[in-house]
Short mmCIF file of C-alpha atoms in Angstrom, two decimals:
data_model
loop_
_atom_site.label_atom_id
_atom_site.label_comp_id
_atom_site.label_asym_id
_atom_site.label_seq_id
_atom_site.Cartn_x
_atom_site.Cartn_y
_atom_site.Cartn_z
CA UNK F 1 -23.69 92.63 -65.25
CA UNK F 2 -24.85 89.00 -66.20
CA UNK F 3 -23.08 86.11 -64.91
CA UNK F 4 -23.80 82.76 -66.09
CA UNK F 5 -27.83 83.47 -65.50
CA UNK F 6 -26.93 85.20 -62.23
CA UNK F 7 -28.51 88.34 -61.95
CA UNK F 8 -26.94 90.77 -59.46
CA UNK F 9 -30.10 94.01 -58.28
CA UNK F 10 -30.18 96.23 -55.65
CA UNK F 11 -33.38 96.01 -53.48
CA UNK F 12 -35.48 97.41 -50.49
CA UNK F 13 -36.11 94.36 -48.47
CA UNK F 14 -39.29 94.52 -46.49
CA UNK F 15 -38.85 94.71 -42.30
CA UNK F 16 -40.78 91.62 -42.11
CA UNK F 17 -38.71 88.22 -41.45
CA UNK F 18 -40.04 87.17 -45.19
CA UNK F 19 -38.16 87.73 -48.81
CA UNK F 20 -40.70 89.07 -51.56
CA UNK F 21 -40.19 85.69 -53.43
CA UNK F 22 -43.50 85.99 -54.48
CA UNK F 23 -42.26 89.05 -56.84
CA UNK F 24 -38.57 88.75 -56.65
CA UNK F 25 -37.10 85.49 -56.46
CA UNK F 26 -33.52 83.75 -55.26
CA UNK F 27 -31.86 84.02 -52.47
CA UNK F 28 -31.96 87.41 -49.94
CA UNK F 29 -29.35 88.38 -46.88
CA UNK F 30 -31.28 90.95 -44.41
CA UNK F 31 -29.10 92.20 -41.79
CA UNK F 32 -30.42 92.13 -38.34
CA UNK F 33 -32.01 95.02 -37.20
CA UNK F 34 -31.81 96.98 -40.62
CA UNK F 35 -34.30 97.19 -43.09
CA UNK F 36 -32.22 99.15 -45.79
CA UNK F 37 -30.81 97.91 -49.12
CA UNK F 38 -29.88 93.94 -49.46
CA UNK F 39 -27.94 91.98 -52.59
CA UNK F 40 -30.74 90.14 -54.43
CA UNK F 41 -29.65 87.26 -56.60
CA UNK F 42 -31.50 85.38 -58.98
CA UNK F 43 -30.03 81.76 -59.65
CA UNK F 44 -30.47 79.55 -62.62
CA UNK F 45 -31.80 76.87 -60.58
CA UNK F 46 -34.05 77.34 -57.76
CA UNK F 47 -35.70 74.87 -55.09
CA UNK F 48 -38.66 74.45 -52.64
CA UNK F 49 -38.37 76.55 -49.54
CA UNK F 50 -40.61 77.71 -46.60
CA UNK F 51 -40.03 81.88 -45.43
CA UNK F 52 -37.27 83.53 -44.23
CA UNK F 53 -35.71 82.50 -40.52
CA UNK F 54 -33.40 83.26 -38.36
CA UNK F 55 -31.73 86.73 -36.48
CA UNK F 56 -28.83 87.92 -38.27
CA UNK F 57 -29.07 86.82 -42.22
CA UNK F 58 -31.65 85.44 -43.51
CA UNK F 59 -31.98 83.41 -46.44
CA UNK F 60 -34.63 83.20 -49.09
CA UNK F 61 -35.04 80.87 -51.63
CA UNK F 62 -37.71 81.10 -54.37
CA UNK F 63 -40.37 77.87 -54.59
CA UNK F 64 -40.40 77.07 -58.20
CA UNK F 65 -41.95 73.56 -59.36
CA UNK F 66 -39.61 71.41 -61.13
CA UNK F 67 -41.95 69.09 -62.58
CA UNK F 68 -45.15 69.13 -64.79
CA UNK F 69 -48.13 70.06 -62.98
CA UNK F 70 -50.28 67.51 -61.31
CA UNK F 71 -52.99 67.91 -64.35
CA UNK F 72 -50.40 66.04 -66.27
CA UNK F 73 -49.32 63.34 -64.57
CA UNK F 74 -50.98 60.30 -65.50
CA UNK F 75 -52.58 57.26 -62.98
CA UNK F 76 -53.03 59.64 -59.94
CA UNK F 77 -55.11 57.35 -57.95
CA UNK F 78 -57.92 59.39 -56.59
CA UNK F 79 -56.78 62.90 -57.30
CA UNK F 80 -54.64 62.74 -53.99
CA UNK F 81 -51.80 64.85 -54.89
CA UNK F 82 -49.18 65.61 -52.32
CA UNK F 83 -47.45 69.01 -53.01
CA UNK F 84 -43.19 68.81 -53.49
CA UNK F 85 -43.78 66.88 -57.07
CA UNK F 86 -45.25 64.00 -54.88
CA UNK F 87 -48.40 61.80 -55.38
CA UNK F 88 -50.21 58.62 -55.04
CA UNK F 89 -50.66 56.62 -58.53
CA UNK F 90 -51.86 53.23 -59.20
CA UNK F 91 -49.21 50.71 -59.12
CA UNK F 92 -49.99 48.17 -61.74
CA UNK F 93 -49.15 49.54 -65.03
CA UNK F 94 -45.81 50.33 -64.01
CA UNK F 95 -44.99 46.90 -61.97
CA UNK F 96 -45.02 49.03 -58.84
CA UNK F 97 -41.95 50.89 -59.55
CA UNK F 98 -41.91 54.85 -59.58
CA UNK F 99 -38.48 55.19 -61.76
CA UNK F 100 -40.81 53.23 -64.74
CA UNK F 101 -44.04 55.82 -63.64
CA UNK F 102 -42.15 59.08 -63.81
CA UNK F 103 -40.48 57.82 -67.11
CA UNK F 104 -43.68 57.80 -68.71
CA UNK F 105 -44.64 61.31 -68.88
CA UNK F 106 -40.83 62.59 -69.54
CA UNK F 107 -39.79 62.83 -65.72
CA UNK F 108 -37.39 61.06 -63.29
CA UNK F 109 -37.71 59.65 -60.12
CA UNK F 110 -36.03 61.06 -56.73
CA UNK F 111 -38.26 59.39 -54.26
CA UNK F 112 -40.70 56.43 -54.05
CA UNK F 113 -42.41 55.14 -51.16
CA UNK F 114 -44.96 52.36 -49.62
CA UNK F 115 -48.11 54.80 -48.99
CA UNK F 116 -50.05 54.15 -45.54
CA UNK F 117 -53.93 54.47 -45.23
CA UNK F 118 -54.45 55.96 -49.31
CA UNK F 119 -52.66 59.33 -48.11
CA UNK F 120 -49.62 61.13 -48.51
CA UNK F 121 -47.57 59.72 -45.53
CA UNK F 122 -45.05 57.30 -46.44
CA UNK F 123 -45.52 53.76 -44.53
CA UNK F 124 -42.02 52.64 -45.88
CA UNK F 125 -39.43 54.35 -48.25
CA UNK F 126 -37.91 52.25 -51.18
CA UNK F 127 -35.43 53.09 -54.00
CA UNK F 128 -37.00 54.19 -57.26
CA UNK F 129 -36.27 50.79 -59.10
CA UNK F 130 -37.34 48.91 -56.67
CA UNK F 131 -40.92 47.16 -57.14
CA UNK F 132 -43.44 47.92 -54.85
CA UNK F 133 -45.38 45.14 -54.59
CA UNK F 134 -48.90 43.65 -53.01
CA UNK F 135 -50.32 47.28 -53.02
CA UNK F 136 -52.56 48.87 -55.68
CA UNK F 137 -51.09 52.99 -55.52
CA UNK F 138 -47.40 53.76 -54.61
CA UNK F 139 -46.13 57.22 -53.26
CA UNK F 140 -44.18 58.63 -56.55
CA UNK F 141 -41.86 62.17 -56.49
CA UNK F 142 -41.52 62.91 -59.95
CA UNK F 143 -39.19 65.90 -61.42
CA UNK F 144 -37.98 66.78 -64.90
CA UNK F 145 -35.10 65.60 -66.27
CA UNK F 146 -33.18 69.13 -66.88
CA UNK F 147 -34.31 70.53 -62.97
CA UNK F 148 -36.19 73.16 -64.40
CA UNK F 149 -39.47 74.49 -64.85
CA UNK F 150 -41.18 73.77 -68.16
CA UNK F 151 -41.34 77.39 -69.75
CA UNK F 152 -45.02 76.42 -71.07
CA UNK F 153 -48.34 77.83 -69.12
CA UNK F 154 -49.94 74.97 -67.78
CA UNK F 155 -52.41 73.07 -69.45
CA UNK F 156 -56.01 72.72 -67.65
CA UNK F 157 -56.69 69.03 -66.49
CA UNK F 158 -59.66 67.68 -69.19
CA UNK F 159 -62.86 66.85 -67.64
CA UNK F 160 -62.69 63.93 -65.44
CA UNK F 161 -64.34 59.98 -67.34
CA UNK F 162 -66.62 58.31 -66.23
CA UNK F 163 -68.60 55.43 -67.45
CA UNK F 164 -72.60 55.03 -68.02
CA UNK F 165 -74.68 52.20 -69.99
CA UNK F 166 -77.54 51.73 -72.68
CA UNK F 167 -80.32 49.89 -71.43
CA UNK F 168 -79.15 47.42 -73.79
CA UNK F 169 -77.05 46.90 -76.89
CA UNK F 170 -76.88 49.99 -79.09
CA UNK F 171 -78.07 49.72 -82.57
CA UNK F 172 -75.39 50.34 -83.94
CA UNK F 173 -71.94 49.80 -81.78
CA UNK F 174 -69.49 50.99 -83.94
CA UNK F 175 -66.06 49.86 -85.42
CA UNK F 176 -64.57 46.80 -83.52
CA UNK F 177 -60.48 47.97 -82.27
CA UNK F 178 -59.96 45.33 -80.21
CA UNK F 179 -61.56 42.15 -78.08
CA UNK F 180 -60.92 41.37 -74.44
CA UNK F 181 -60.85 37.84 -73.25
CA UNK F 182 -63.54 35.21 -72.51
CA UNK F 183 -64.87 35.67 -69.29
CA UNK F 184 -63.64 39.45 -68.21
CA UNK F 185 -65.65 41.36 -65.92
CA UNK F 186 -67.31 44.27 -66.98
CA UNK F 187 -64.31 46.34 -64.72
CA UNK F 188 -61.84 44.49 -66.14
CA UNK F 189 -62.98 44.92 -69.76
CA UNK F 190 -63.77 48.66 -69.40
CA UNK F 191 -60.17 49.09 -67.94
CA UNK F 192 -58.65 47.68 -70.77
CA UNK F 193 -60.71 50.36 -72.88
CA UNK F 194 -59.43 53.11 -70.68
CA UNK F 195 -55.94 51.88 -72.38
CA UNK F 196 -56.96 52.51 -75.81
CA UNK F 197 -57.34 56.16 -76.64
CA UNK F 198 -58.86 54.75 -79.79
CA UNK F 199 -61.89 53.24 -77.56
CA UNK F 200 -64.78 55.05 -76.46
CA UNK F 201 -67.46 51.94 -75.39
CA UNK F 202 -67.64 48.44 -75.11
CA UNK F 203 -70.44 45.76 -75.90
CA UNK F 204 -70.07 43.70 -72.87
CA UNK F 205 -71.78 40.28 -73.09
CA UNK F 206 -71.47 38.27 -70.02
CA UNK F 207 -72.81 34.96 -71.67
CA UNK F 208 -69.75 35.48 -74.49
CA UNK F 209 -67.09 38.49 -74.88
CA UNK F 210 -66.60 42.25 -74.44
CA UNK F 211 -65.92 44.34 -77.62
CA UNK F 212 -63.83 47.16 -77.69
CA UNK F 213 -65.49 49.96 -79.64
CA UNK F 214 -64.68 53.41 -81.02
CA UNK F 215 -68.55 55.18 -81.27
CA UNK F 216 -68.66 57.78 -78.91
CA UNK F 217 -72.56 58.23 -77.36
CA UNK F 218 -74.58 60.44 -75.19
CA UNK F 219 -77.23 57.80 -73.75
CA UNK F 220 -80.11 58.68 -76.13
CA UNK F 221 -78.67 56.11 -78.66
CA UNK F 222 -81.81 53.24 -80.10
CA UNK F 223 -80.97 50.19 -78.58
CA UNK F 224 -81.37 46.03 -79.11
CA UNK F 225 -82.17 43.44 -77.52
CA UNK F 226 -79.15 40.80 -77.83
CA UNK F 227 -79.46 38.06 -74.88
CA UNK F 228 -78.21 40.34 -71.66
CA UNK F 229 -75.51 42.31 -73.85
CA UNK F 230 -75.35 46.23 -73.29
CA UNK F 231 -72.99 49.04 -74.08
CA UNK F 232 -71.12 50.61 -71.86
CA UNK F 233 -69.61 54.05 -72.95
CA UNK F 234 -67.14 56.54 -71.71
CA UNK F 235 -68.98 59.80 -70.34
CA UNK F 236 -67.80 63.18 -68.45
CA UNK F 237 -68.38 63.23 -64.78
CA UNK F 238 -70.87 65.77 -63.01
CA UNK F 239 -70.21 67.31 -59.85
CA UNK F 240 -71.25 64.69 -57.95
CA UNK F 241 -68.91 62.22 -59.36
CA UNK F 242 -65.62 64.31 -59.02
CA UNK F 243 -66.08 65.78 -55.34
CA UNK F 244 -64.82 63.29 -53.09
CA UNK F 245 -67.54 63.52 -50.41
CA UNK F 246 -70.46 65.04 -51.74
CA UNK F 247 -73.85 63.74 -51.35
CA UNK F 248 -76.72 63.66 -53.38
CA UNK F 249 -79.81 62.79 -50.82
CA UNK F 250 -82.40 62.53 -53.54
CA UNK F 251 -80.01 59.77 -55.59
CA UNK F 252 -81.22 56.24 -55.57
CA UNK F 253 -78.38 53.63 -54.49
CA UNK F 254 -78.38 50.32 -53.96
CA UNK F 255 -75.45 48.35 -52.54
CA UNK F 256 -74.55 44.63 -53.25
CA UNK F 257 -72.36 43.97 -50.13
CA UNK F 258 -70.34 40.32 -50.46
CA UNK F 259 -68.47 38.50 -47.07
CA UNK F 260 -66.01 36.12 -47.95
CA UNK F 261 -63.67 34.07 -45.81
CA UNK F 262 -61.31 32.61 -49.18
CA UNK F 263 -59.43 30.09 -46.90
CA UNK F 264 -55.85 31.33 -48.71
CA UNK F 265 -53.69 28.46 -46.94
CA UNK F 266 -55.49 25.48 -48.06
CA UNK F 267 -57.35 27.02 -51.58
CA UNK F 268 -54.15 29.24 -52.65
CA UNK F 269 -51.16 27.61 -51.16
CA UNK F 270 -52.32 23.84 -50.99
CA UNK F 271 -54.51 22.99 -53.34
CA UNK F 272 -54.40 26.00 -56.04
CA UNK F 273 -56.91 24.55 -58.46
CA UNK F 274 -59.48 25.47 -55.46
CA UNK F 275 -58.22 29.02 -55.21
CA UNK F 276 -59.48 28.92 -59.24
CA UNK F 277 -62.90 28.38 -58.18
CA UNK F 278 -63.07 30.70 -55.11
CA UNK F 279 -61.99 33.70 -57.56
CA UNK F 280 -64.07 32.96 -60.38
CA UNK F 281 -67.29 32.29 -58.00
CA UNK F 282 -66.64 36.17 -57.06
CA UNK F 283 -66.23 36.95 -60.80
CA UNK F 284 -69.35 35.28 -62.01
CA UNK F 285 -71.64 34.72 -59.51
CA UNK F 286 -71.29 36.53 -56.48
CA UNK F 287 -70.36 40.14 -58.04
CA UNK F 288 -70.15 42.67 -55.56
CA UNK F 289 -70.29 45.79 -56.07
CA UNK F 290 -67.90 45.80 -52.13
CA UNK F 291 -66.51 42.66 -50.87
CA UNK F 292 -65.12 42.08 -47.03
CA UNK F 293 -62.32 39.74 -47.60
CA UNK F 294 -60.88 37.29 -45.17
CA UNK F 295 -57.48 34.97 -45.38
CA UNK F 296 -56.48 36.89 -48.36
CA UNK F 297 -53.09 36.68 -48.62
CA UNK F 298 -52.48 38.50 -51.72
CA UNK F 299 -54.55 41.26 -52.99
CA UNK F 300 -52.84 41.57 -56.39
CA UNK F 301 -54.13 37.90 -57.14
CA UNK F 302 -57.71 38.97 -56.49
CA UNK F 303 -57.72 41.90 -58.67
CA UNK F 304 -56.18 40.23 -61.20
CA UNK F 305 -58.26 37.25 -61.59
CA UNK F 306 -61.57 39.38 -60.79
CA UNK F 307 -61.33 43.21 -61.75
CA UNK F 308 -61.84 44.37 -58.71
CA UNK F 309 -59.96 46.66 -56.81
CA UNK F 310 -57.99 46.93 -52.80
CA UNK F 311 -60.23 50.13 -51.29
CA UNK F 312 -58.95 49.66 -47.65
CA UNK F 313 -55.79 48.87 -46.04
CA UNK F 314 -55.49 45.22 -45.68
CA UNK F 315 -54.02 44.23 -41.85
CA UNK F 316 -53.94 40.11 -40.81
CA UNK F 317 -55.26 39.48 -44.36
CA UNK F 318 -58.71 40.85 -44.39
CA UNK F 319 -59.53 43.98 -45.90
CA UNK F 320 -62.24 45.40 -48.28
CA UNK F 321 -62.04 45.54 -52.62
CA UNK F 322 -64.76 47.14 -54.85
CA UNK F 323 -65.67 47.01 -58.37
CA UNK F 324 -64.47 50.49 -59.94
CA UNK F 325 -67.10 50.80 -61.72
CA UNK F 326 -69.72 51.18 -58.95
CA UNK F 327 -67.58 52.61 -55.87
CA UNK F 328 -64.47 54.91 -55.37
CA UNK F 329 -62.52 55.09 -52.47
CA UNK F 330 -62.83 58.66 -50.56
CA UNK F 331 -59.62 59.77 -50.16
CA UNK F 332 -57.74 59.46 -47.00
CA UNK F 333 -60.22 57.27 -45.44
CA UNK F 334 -58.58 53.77 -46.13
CA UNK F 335 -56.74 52.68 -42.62
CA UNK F 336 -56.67 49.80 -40.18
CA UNK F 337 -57.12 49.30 -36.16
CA UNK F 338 -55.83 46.39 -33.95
CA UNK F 339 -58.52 45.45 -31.94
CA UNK F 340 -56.26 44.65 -28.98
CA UNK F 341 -58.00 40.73 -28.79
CA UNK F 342 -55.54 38.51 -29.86
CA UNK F 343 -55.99 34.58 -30.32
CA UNK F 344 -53.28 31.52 -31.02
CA UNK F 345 -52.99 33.25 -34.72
CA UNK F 346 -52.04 36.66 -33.83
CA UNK F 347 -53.37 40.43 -33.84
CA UNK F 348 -56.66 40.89 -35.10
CA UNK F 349 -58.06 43.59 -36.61
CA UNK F 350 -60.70 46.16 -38.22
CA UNK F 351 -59.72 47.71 -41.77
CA UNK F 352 -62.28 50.84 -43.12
CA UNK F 353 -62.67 52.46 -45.89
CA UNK F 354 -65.00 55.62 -46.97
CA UNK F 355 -66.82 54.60 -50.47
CA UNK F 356 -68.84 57.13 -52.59
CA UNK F 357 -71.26 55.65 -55.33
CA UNK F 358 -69.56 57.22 -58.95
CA UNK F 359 -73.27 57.95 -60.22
CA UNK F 360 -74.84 59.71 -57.23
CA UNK F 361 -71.87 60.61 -55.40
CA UNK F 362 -73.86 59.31 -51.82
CA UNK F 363 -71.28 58.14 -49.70
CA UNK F 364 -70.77 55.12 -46.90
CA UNK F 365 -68.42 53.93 -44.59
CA UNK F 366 -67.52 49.77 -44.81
CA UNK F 367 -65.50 47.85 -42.08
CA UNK F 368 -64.13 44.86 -42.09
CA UNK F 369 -62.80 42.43 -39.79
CA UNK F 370 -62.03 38.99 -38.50
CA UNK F 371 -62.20 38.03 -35.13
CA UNK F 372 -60.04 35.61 -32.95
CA UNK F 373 -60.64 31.56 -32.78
CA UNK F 374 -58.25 29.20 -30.70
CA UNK F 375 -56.07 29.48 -28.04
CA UNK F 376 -52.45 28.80 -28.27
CA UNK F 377 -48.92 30.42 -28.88
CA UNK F 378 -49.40 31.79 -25.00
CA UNK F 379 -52.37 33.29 -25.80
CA UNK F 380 -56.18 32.95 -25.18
CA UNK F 381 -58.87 33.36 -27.16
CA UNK F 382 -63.16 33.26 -25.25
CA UNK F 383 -66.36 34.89 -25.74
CA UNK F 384 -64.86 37.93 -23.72
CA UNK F 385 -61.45 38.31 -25.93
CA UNK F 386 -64.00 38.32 -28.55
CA UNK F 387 -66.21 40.88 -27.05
CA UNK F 388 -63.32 43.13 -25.86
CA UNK F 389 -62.71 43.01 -29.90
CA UNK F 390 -66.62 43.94 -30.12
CA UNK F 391 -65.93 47.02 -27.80
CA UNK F 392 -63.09 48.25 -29.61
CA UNK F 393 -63.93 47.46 -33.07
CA UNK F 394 -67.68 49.92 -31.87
CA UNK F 395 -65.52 52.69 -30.68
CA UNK F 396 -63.58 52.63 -34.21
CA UNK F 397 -66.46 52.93 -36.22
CA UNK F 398 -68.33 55.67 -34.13
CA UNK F 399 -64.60 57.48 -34.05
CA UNK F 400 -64.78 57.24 -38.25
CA UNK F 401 -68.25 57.21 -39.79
CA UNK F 402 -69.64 59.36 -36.67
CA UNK F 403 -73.58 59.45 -38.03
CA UNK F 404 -72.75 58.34 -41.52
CA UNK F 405 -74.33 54.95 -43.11
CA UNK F 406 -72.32 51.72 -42.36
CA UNK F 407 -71.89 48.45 -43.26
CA UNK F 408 -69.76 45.92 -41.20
CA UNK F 409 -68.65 42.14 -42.84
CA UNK F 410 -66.70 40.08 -41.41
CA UNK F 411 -65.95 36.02 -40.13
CA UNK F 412 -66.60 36.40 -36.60
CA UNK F 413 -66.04 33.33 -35.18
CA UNK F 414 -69.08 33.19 -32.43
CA UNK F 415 -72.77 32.74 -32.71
CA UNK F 416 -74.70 35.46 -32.84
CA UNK F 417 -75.80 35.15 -29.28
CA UNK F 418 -72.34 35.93 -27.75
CA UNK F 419 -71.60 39.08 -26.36
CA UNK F 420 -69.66 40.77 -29.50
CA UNK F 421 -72.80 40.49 -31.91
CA UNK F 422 -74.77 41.71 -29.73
CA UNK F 423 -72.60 44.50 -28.67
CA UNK F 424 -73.41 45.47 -31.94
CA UNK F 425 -77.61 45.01 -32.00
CA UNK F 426 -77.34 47.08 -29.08
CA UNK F 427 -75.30 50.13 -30.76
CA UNK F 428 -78.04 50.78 -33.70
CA UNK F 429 -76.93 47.74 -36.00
CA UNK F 430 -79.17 45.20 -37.31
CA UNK F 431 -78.15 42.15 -39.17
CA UNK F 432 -78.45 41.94 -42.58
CA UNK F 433 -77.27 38.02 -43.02
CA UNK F 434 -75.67 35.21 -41.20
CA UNK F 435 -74.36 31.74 -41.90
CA UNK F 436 -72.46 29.70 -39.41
CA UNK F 437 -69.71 32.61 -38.16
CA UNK F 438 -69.86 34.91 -40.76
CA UNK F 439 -72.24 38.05 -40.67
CA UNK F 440 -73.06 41.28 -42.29
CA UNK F 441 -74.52 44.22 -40.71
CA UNK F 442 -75.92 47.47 -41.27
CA UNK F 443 -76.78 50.76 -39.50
CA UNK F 444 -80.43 50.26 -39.26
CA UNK F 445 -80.79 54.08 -39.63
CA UNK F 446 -79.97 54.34 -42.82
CA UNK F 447 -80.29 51.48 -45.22
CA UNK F 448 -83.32 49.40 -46.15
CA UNK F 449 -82.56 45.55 -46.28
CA UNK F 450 -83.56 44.17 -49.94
CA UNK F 451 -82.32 41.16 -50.15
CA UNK F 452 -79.73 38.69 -48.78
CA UNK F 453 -78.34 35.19 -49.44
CA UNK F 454 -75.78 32.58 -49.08
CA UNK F 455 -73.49 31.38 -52.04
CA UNK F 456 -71.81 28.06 -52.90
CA UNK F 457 -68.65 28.11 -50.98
CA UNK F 458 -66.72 26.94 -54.35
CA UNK F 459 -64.14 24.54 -52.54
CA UNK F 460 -63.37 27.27 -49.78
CA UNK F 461 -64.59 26.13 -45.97
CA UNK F 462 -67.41 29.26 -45.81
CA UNK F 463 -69.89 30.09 -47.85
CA UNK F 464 -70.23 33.45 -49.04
CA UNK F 465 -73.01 35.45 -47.64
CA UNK F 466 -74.56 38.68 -49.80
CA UNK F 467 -76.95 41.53 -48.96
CA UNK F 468 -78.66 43.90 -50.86
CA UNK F 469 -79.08 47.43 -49.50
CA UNK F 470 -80.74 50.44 -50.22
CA UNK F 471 -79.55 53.35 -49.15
CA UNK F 472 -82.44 55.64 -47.12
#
């Protein structure tokens, strides 16, 4: 007899402590010690479960997804998917709040959370209409509106986009849908043509505009020559782009590595008209492919103005961004250490990230950091503060990127003759660039110095310093 959906059979349960849900569904009662008939009954709705438990009855209840599968959902941000109708997306297009993100692919919201270290675990639950802000990915659970499973087979997740370039301008570009403002970056111009499903390429032109475009093309296309103009165009991945961590050892990459100490409380919060020329000198001149930030205060107002995007955790306002376009954050790499040598100004810190290059796949680890400079508050800060900050900041990196190529930036604070620099020239680094206390590094083991330099400091109180690196 049928009531209401309820199904009422009459099974064999196994004489394990485990329901057949895999076969059978709903809920089971096994009475202790007896393996003989039990009441099997199927329910309308049906939630998440883990096996059977317990001595005397034991219930069962099937796991059934109640949302669309992850192949669907749109903005995951690096494919990290957390089982339970969970995941991490990117934050911006839906002003950081999950109730606006699962509303765009026909779901609702009944959890949203702060994500910690680009990973599943939660660093802070929130309500799901409550804006998440100063982070780029948020920690959405997502299930359809009626409860249920959708009744259609799933549909396979398309092959993953990625972006290549002419050597130049094609010959012919195509029909113009749409033009992105003067001085966008290439990131910035290519996400706004990931936003039309009407664009396929763009004619970027740094010295005027980007075009959006709708001609598809395979990179055999005739091209032009049209001052330093080129078309970029949307392409499927390989292997080597979708697979987080692999490694292609015969792949040429070279890395443009950018330090940066942006000087937030006088440029940004003073005197904002120099915070205007600190962002657009990383825009337009300095254009890193990874950038080690320091005394940035706000991330979102970086990758705004610039196109790039946060790849580690930020912790005491440093941390690392990337241009998308070049580098992709590994997932479950991103994370932060206190380096237990605190000055007047507080804890200081080391933030990581693992990056893979999206053409060859070859991957790197980046840290970050900025070191202690005054006494004060009840606190002192020395050369051997410093260098305990040196010792602890080593042991991080060995403890993450084991053998693996690295690159450390960072405002330092001390000459490179103290003891924390050289902590580091003694532990298989070699220094890339320096200028006054800021300094990049690299395992000398694995990348080839090509070039290096110092930029204008554009109204902050440190110059930038770049390096070019090759990856062995």
């Amino acid at each position: 007899m049928l009531w209401f959906g309820l199904l009422a059979v009459l099974v064999s349960a196994t004489a394990t402590n485990q329901c057949d849900t895999a076969s059978k569904g709903g809920e089971c009662f096994k009475p202790s010690g007896h393996y003989g008939p039990a009441f099997l009954q199927f329910k309308g709705l049906v939630k998440q479960t883990t096996g059977c438990q317990g001595d005397d009855r034991t219930l069962c209840t099937l796991e059934v997804s109640t949302c669309a599968p992850f192949s669907e959902w749109p903005d995951v941000d690096n494919g990290v998917t957390c089982g339970g109708c969970k995941a991490l997306v990117r934050a911006a297009p839906y002003q950081g709040r999950c109730d606006r993100y699962c509303a765009s692919f026909g779901h609702r919201c009944t959890a949203a959370a702060e994500e910690k270290s680009e990973s599943c675990e939660a660093e802070e639950e929130k309500r799901c209409d409550e804006e998440i802000s100063d982070t780029s990915d948020i920690l959405c659970t997502c299930e359809r509106e009626d409860g249920a499973p959708s009744s259609t087979p799933p549909t396979p997740a398309p092959p993953a986009e990625c972006w290549a370039e002419l050597p130049g301008l094609a010959t012919e570009e195509g029909a113009s849908i749409g033009e992105v403002p003067r001085g966008s970056s290439v990131s910035a111009c290519r996400r706004r043509c990931d936003e039309n499903p009407e664009c396929k390429s763009i004619s970027f032109c740094p010295e005027w505009d980007c075009w959006l475009k709708d001609r598809s093309f395979t990179g055999t296309e005739p091209t032009r020559e049209k001052g330093s103009c080129k078309t970029h165009f949307k392409t499927f991945c390989d292997a080597t782009t979708t697979t987080a961590a692999s490694s292609n050892q015969n792949g040429y990459f070279k890395l443009r590595v950018v330090s940066y100490n942006i000087y937030w409380w006088n440029a940004f919060g003073q005197n904002p008209w120099k915070g205007e020329r600190i962002l657009n000198n990383i825009k337009d001149n300095l254009v890193p492919d990874a950038i080690g930030l320091q005394e940035c205060d706000s991330r979102s107002r970086v990758e705004d103005a610039t196109g790039l995007q946060r790849a580690s955790k930020f912790a005491g306002a440093q941390g690392v961004m990337v241009d998308p376009s070049r580098l992709r954050v590994v997932p479950g790499t991103s994370g932060s250490e206190d380096l237990q040598a605190t000055g007047k100004w507080g804890p200081r810190h080391v933030t990581f990230v693992q990056l893979a290059d999206t053409t060859t796949g070859r991957t790197f680890w980046i840290f970050n950091t900025h070191w202690c400079v005054a006494n004060g508050n009840g606190r002192t800060c020395n050369e051997g503060v410093r260098y305990t900050g040196a010792r602890n900041m080593l042991r991080v990196i060995q403890s993450k990127a084991g053998n693996s190529p690295v690159v450390v930036t960072g405002d330092f604070n001390a000459d490179m003759d103290e003891d924390g620099p050289q902590h580091f020239f003694r532990n298989g680094f070699k220094l890339a660039v320096t200028e006054w206390v800021d300094a990049i590094f690299y395992t000398e083991q694995h990348w080839k110095l090509v070039a290096q330099g110092k930029g204008d400091a554009a109204q902050s109180d440190h110059r930038p310093i770049f390096a070019e690196l090759e990856l062995l």
